[in-house]
PDB file of C-alpha atoms in Angstrom:
ATOM      1  CA  MET A   1     -20.564 -14.362 -27.368  1.00  0.00           C
ATOM      2  CA  THR A   2     -17.671 -15.344 -29.689  1.00  0.00           C
ATOM      3  CA  GLN A   3     -17.368 -18.537 -31.922  1.00  0.00           C
ATOM      4  CA  THR A   4     -13.916 -20.293 -32.692  1.00  0.00           C
ATOM      5  CA  GLN A   5     -13.321 -22.333 -36.230  1.00  0.00           C
ATOM      6  CA  ASP A   6     -13.627 -25.709 -34.567  1.00  0.00           C
ATOM      7  CA  SER A   7     -17.566 -24.378 -33.147  1.00  0.00           C
ATOM      8  CA  THR A   8     -16.334 -23.642 -29.736  1.00  0.00           C
ATOM      9  CA  ARG A   9     -18.763 -21.292 -28.201  1.00  0.00           C
ATOM     10  CA  SER A  10     -17.412 -18.972 -25.093  1.00  0.00           C
ATOM     11  CA  ARG A  11     -18.959 -15.751 -23.449  1.00  0.00           C
ATOM     12  CA  THR A  12     -17.387 -13.019 -20.989  1.00  0.00           C
ATOM     13  CA  PHE A  13     -19.543 -10.725 -18.866  1.00  0.00           C
ATOM     14  CA  SER A  14     -18.817  -8.889 -15.911  1.00  0.00           C
ATOM     15  CA  TRP A  15     -21.193  -7.769 -13.282  1.00  0.00           C
ATOM     16  CA  SER A  16     -20.911  -5.065 -10.199  1.00  0.00           C
ATOM     17  CA  ASP A  17     -21.185  -5.456  -7.157  1.00  0.00           C
ATOM     18  CA  PRO A  18     -24.298  -6.274  -5.918  1.00  0.00           C
ATOM     19  CA  ALA A  19     -24.558  -4.822  -2.315  1.00  0.00           C
ATOM     20  CA  VAL A  20     -24.807  -0.534  -4.099  1.00  0.00           C
ATOM     21  CA  ASN A  21     -28.637  -1.859  -4.582  1.00  0.00           C
ATOM     22  CA  ALA A  22     -29.091  -3.527  -1.645  1.00  0.00           C
ATOM     23  CA  ALA A  23     -27.804   0.124   0.749  1.00  0.00           C
ATOM     24  CA  GLU A  24     -30.673   1.836  -1.779  1.00  0.00           C
ATOM     25  CA  LEU A  25     -33.529  -0.452  -0.023  1.00  0.00           C
ATOM     26  CA  GLY A  26     -33.600   1.906   2.890  1.00  0.00           C
ATOM     27  CA  ARG A  27     -32.788   5.256   0.706  1.00  0.00           C
ATOM     28  CA  ARG A  28     -35.304   5.034  -2.031  1.00  0.00           C
ATOM     29  CA  SER A  29     -38.114   3.808  -2.534  1.00  0.00           C
ATOM     30  CA  GLY A  30     -38.828   0.769  -4.812  1.00  0.00           C
ATOM     31  CA  LEU A  31     -40.051   2.856  -8.091  1.00  0.00           C
ATOM     32  CA  GLU A  32     -36.392   4.875  -7.352  1.00  0.00           C
ATOM     33  CA  THR A  33     -34.311   1.774  -7.007  1.00  0.00           C
ATOM     34  CA  LEU A  34     -35.465   1.266  -9.971  1.00  0.00           C
ATOM     35  CA  ARG A  35     -35.678   4.077 -12.346  1.00  0.00           C
ATOM     36  CA  ALA A  36     -31.977   4.433 -11.256  1.00  0.00           C
ATOM     37  CA  THR A  37     -31.089   1.437 -11.928  1.00  0.00           C
ATOM     38  CA  PHE A  38     -32.773   1.362 -15.541  1.00  0.00           C
ATOM     39  CA  SER A  39     -31.287   4.532 -16.239  1.00  0.00           C
ATOM     40  CA  GLY A  40     -27.709   3.338 -15.365  1.00  0.00           C
ATOM     41  CA  GLU A  41     -27.192   5.740 -12.439  1.00  0.00           C
ATOM     42  CA  LEU A  42     -27.398   2.306 -10.199  1.00  0.00           C
ATOM     43  CA  PRO A  43     -25.643  -0.615 -12.032  1.00  0.00           C
ATOM     44  CA  PRO A  44     -28.255  -3.330 -13.159  1.00  0.00           C
ATOM     45  CA  PRO A  45     -28.169  -6.429 -11.419  1.00  0.00           C
ATOM     46  CA  PRO A  46     -25.636  -9.520 -11.754  1.00  0.00           C
ATOM     47  CA  VAL A  47     -28.383 -11.881 -13.221  1.00  0.00           C
ATOM     48  CA  SER A  48     -29.194  -8.920 -15.191  1.00  0.00           C
ATOM     49  CA  ARG A  49     -25.938  -8.985 -17.082  1.00  0.00           C
ATOM     50  CA  LEU A  50     -25.607 -12.934 -16.871  1.00  0.00           C
ATOM     51  CA  LEU A  51     -29.042 -13.653 -19.063  1.00  0.00           C
ATOM     52  CA  ASP A  52     -27.943 -10.207 -20.910  1.00  0.00           C
ATOM     53  CA  MET A  53     -31.345  -8.821 -20.037  1.00  0.00           C
ATOM     54  CA  SER A  54     -31.653  -5.674 -22.289  1.00  0.00           C
ATOM     55  CA  ARG A  55     -34.084  -2.731 -21.873  1.00  0.00           C
ATOM     56  CA  MET A  56     -36.147  -2.391 -19.119  1.00  0.00           C
ATOM     57  CA  THR A  57     -38.869   0.150 -18.536  1.00  0.00           C
ATOM     58  CA  VAL A  58     -40.479   0.594 -14.967  1.00  0.00           C
ATOM     59  CA  ASP A  59     -43.835   2.832 -13.932  1.00  0.00           C
ATOM     60  CA  GLU A  60     -45.359   1.995 -11.078  1.00  0.00           C
ATOM     61  CA  GLY A  61     -46.758  -1.075 -10.497  1.00  0.00           C
ATOM     62  CA  LEU A  62     -45.577  -2.182 -14.141  1.00  0.00           C
ATOM     63  CA  VAL A  63     -42.052  -3.066 -15.602  1.00  0.00           C
ATOM     64  CA  THR A  64     -41.058  -4.373 -18.944  1.00  0.00           C
ATOM     65  CA  VAL A  65     -37.846  -6.721 -19.784  1.00  0.00           C
ATOM     66  CA  GLU A  66     -36.623  -7.193 -22.670  1.00  0.00           C
ATOM     67  CA  MET A  67     -34.554 -10.276 -23.742  1.00  0.00           C
ATOM     68  CA  VAL A  68     -33.245 -10.907 -26.644  1.00  0.00           C
ATOM     69  CA  PRO A  69     -32.318 -14.747 -27.155  1.00  0.00           C
ATOM     70  CA  GLN A  70     -29.509 -16.221 -27.666  1.00  0.00           C
ATOM     71  CA  GLU A  71     -27.850 -19.813 -28.142  1.00  0.00           C
ATOM     72  CA  PHE A  72     -26.401 -19.514 -24.397  1.00  0.00           C
ATOM     73  CA  HIS A  73     -30.026 -19.573 -23.028  1.00  0.00           C
ATOM     74  CA  TYR A  74     -30.527 -22.797 -25.033  1.00  0.00           C
ATOM     75  CA  ASN A  75     -31.538 -26.458 -23.192  1.00  0.00           C
ATOM     76  CA  PRO A  76     -30.666 -29.498 -25.003  1.00  0.00           C
ATOM     77  CA  LEU A  77     -33.814 -29.356 -27.347  1.00  0.00           C
ATOM     78  CA  GLY A  78     -32.288 -26.295 -29.319  1.00  0.00           C
ATOM     79  CA  SER A  79     -34.695 -23.618 -27.240  1.00  0.00           C
ATOM     80  CA  ILE A  80     -34.585 -21.085 -24.800  1.00  0.00           C
ATOM     81  CA  HIS A  81     -34.189 -22.884 -21.306  1.00  0.00           C
ATOM     82  CA  GLY A  82     -37.522 -22.731 -18.730  1.00  0.00           C
ATOM     83  CA  GLY A  83     -35.236 -22.455 -16.529  1.00  0.00           C
ATOM     84  CA  ILE A  84     -34.266 -18.796 -18.175  1.00  0.00           C
ATOM     85  CA  LEU A  85     -38.115 -17.844 -19.564  1.00  0.00           C
ATOM     86  CA  SER A  86     -38.727 -18.197 -15.624  1.00  0.00           C
ATOM     87  CA  THR A  87     -36.052 -16.210 -14.377  1.00  0.00           C
ATOM     88  CA  LEU A  88     -37.686 -13.217 -16.743  1.00  0.00           C
ATOM     89  CA  LEU A  89     -41.392 -13.978 -15.510  1.00  0.00           C
ATOM     90  CA  ASP A  90     -39.788 -13.810 -12.187  1.00  0.00           C
ATOM     91  CA  THR A  91     -38.090 -10.605 -12.348  1.00  0.00           C
ATOM     92  CA  ALA A  92     -40.106  -8.369 -14.376  1.00  0.00           C
ATOM     93  CA  ALA A  93     -43.025  -9.856 -11.799  1.00  0.00           C
ATOM     94  CA  GLY A  94     -40.501  -8.916  -8.912  1.00  0.00           C
ATOM     95  CA  CYS A  95     -39.851  -5.659 -10.020  1.00  0.00           C
ATOM     96  CA  ALA A  96     -43.636  -4.632 -10.899  1.00  0.00           C
ATOM     97  CA  VAL A  97     -44.191  -5.115  -7.349  1.00  0.00           C
ATOM     98  CA  HIS A  98     -40.607  -3.814  -5.788  1.00  0.00           C
ATOM     99  CA  SER A  99     -42.006  -0.522  -7.724  1.00  0.00           C
ATOM    100  CA  THR A 100     -44.962  -0.210  -5.363  1.00  0.00           C
ATOM    101  CA  LEU A 101     -42.725  -0.327  -1.968  1.00  0.00           C
ATOM    102  CA  PRO A 102     -41.745   2.776  -0.227  1.00  0.00           C
ATOM    103  CA  ALA A 103     -37.926   2.983   1.143  1.00  0.00           C
ATOM    104  CA  GLY A 104     -36.952   0.694   3.524  1.00  0.00           C
ATOM    105  CA  VAL A 105     -39.217  -2.262   2.714  1.00  0.00           C
ATOM    106  CA  ALA A 106     -38.236  -5.435   0.067  1.00  0.00           C
ATOM    107  CA  TYR A 107     -39.694  -8.489  -0.863  1.00  0.00           C
ATOM    108  CA  THR A 108     -38.916 -11.707  -1.675  1.00  0.00           C
ATOM    109  CA  SER A 109     -40.841 -14.400  -4.175  1.00  0.00           C
ATOM    110  CA  LEU A 110     -42.728 -16.509  -2.233  1.00  0.00           C
ATOM    111  CA  ASP A 111     -44.069 -18.939  -5.521  1.00  0.00           C
ATOM    112  CA  LEU A 112     -44.029 -18.586  -8.953  1.00  0.00           C
ATOM    113  CA  ASN A 113     -46.218 -20.627 -10.932  1.00  0.00           C
ATOM    114  CA  VAL A 114     -45.074 -20.422 -15.196  1.00  0.00           C
ATOM    115  CA  LYS A 115     -47.388 -21.524 -18.134  1.00  0.00           C
ATOM    116  CA  PHE A 116     -44.929 -22.447 -21.108  1.00  0.00           C
ATOM    117  CA  LEU A 117     -47.471 -22.207 -24.380  1.00  0.00           C
ATOM    118  CA  ARG A 118     -44.734 -22.153 -27.111  1.00  0.00           C
ATOM    119  CA  PRO A 119     -40.856 -22.686 -27.104  1.00  0.00           C
ATOM    120  CA  ALA A 120     -39.131 -19.398 -27.861  1.00  0.00           C
ATOM    121  CA  THR A 121     -35.856 -19.725 -29.886  1.00  0.00           C
ATOM    122  CA  VAL A 122     -33.604 -17.188 -31.350  1.00  0.00           C
ATOM    123  CA  ASP A 123     -35.788 -16.514 -34.358  1.00  0.00           C
ATOM    124  CA  SER A 124     -38.216 -15.617 -31.833  1.00  0.00           C
ATOM    125  CA  GLY A 125     -36.794 -11.629 -32.229  1.00  0.00           C
ATOM    126  CA  THR A 126     -36.979  -9.755 -28.991  1.00  0.00           C
ATOM    127  CA  LEU A 127     -38.841 -11.387 -25.755  1.00  0.00           C
ATOM    128  CA  VAL A 128     -41.032  -8.596 -24.034  1.00  0.00           C
ATOM    129  CA  CYS A 129     -41.973  -9.580 -20.437  1.00  0.00           C
ATOM    130  CA  VAL A 130     -44.377  -7.523 -19.211  1.00  0.00           C
ATOM    131  CA  GLY A 131     -45.108  -7.711 -15.159  1.00  0.00           C
ATOM    132  CA  THR A 132     -48.164  -6.222 -13.507  1.00  0.00           C
ATOM    133  CA  VAL A 133     -49.032  -5.764  -9.500  1.00  0.00           C
ATOM    134  CA  LEU A 134     -52.499  -7.170  -9.363  1.00  0.00           C
ATOM    135  CA  GLN A 135     -53.344  -6.482  -5.865  1.00  0.00           C
ATOM    136  CA  ARG A 136     -50.486  -5.223  -2.596  1.00  0.00           C
ATOM    137  CA  GLY A 137     -51.286  -5.594   0.480  1.00  0.00           C
ATOM    138  CA  ARG A 138     -49.266  -5.046   4.015  1.00  0.00           C
ATOM    139  CA  ARG A 139     -47.295  -8.113   3.734  1.00  0.00           C
ATOM    140  CA  THR A 140     -47.864 -10.258   0.662  1.00  0.00           C
ATOM    141  CA  ALA A 141     -48.351  -8.758  -3.251  1.00  0.00           C
ATOM    142  CA  LEU A 142     -49.992 -10.779  -6.095  1.00  0.00           C
ATOM    143  CA  ALA A 143     -48.438  -9.931  -9.575  1.00  0.00           C
ATOM    144  CA  GLU A 144     -48.544 -11.769 -13.316  1.00  0.00           C
ATOM    145  CA  ALA A 145     -46.131 -11.431 -15.962  1.00  0.00           C
ATOM    146  CA  ARG A 146     -46.495 -11.999 -19.967  1.00  0.00           C
ATOM    147  CA  ILE A 147     -43.449 -13.003 -22.355  1.00  0.00           C
ATOM    148  CA  THR A 148     -44.456 -12.397 -26.063  1.00  0.00           C
ATOM    149  CA  ASP A 149     -42.341 -12.445 -29.139  1.00  0.00           C
ATOM    150  CA  ALA A 150     -41.179 -10.178 -31.520  1.00  0.00           C
ATOM    151  CA  ASP A 151     -44.835 -11.415 -33.757  1.00  0.00           C
ATOM    152  CA  SER A 152     -46.826 -10.342 -30.230  1.00  0.00           C
ATOM    153  CA  ARG A 153     -47.602 -14.138 -29.654  1.00  0.00           C
ATOM    154  CA  LEU A 154     -47.356 -15.405 -26.212  1.00  0.00           C
ATOM    155  CA  ILE A 155     -44.646 -17.404 -25.078  1.00  0.00           C
ATOM    156  CA  ALA A 156     -45.113 -18.239 -21.155  1.00  0.00           C
ATOM    157  CA  HIS A 157     -46.967 -16.805 -18.289  1.00  0.00           C
ATOM    158  CA  ALA A 158     -47.013 -16.035 -14.804  1.00  0.00           C
ATOM    159  CA  THR A 159     -48.145 -15.306 -11.528  1.00  0.00           C
ATOM    160  CA  SER A 160     -45.829 -14.521  -8.643  1.00  0.00           C
ATOM    161  CA  THR A 161     -46.956 -13.827  -4.466  1.00  0.00           C
ATOM    162  CA  CYS A 162     -44.155 -12.084  -2.994  1.00  0.00           C
ATOM    163  CA  LEU A 163     -43.472 -11.357   0.539  1.00  0.00           C
ATOM    164  CA  ILE A 164     -43.123  -7.485   1.794  1.00  0.00           C
ATOM    165  CA  PHE A 165     -40.940  -6.855   4.850  1.00  0.00           C
ATOM    166  CA  PRO A 166     -39.150  -4.136   6.244  1.00  0.00           C
ATOM    167  CA  VAL A 167     -35.358  -3.663   5.753  1.00  0.00           C
ATOM    168  CA  THR A 168     -32.779  -2.293   7.777  1.00  0.00           C
ATOM    169  CA  PRO A 169     -31.118   0.326   6.091  1.00  0.00           C
ATOM    170  CA  ALA A 170     -26.880   0.035   5.384  1.00  0.00           C
ATOM    171  CA  PRO A 171     -25.284   2.507   7.695  1.00  0.00           C
TER     172      PRO A 171
END
């Protein structure tokens, strides 16, 4: 992010072709795909670059995503926009589900029920969002995610239901 003398701010970012990761759905398990993405072997999804999500870790059924709040995340009230927090929650919950899926199987969010408990700002420090699978069946999975600030205060939490479905491998 850059700031000019007249207080105008700008931000430039780049991303890789999202089809690269989508092609891996038929070749690798969700856990293998996520680990390859988080290690840098595969490019991060464009939304991660857009929101400037930083460190991510993954184990089967458990994903942690970090984000340092920045001004470009703000709403008109001077705090992190609820949609940004919701995206962080959806990412962690969805990736936790993804980490349990075999090759050739994908998911999509059916719903996301979010509760905001306190505002987050640039003064909140690094936000840590942990997503956990609560239950997984053949067609749906239930996951939860929780965002805490640098002082371990709960900022928001969510539950998510995900639809599980087969995918056709890319040629």
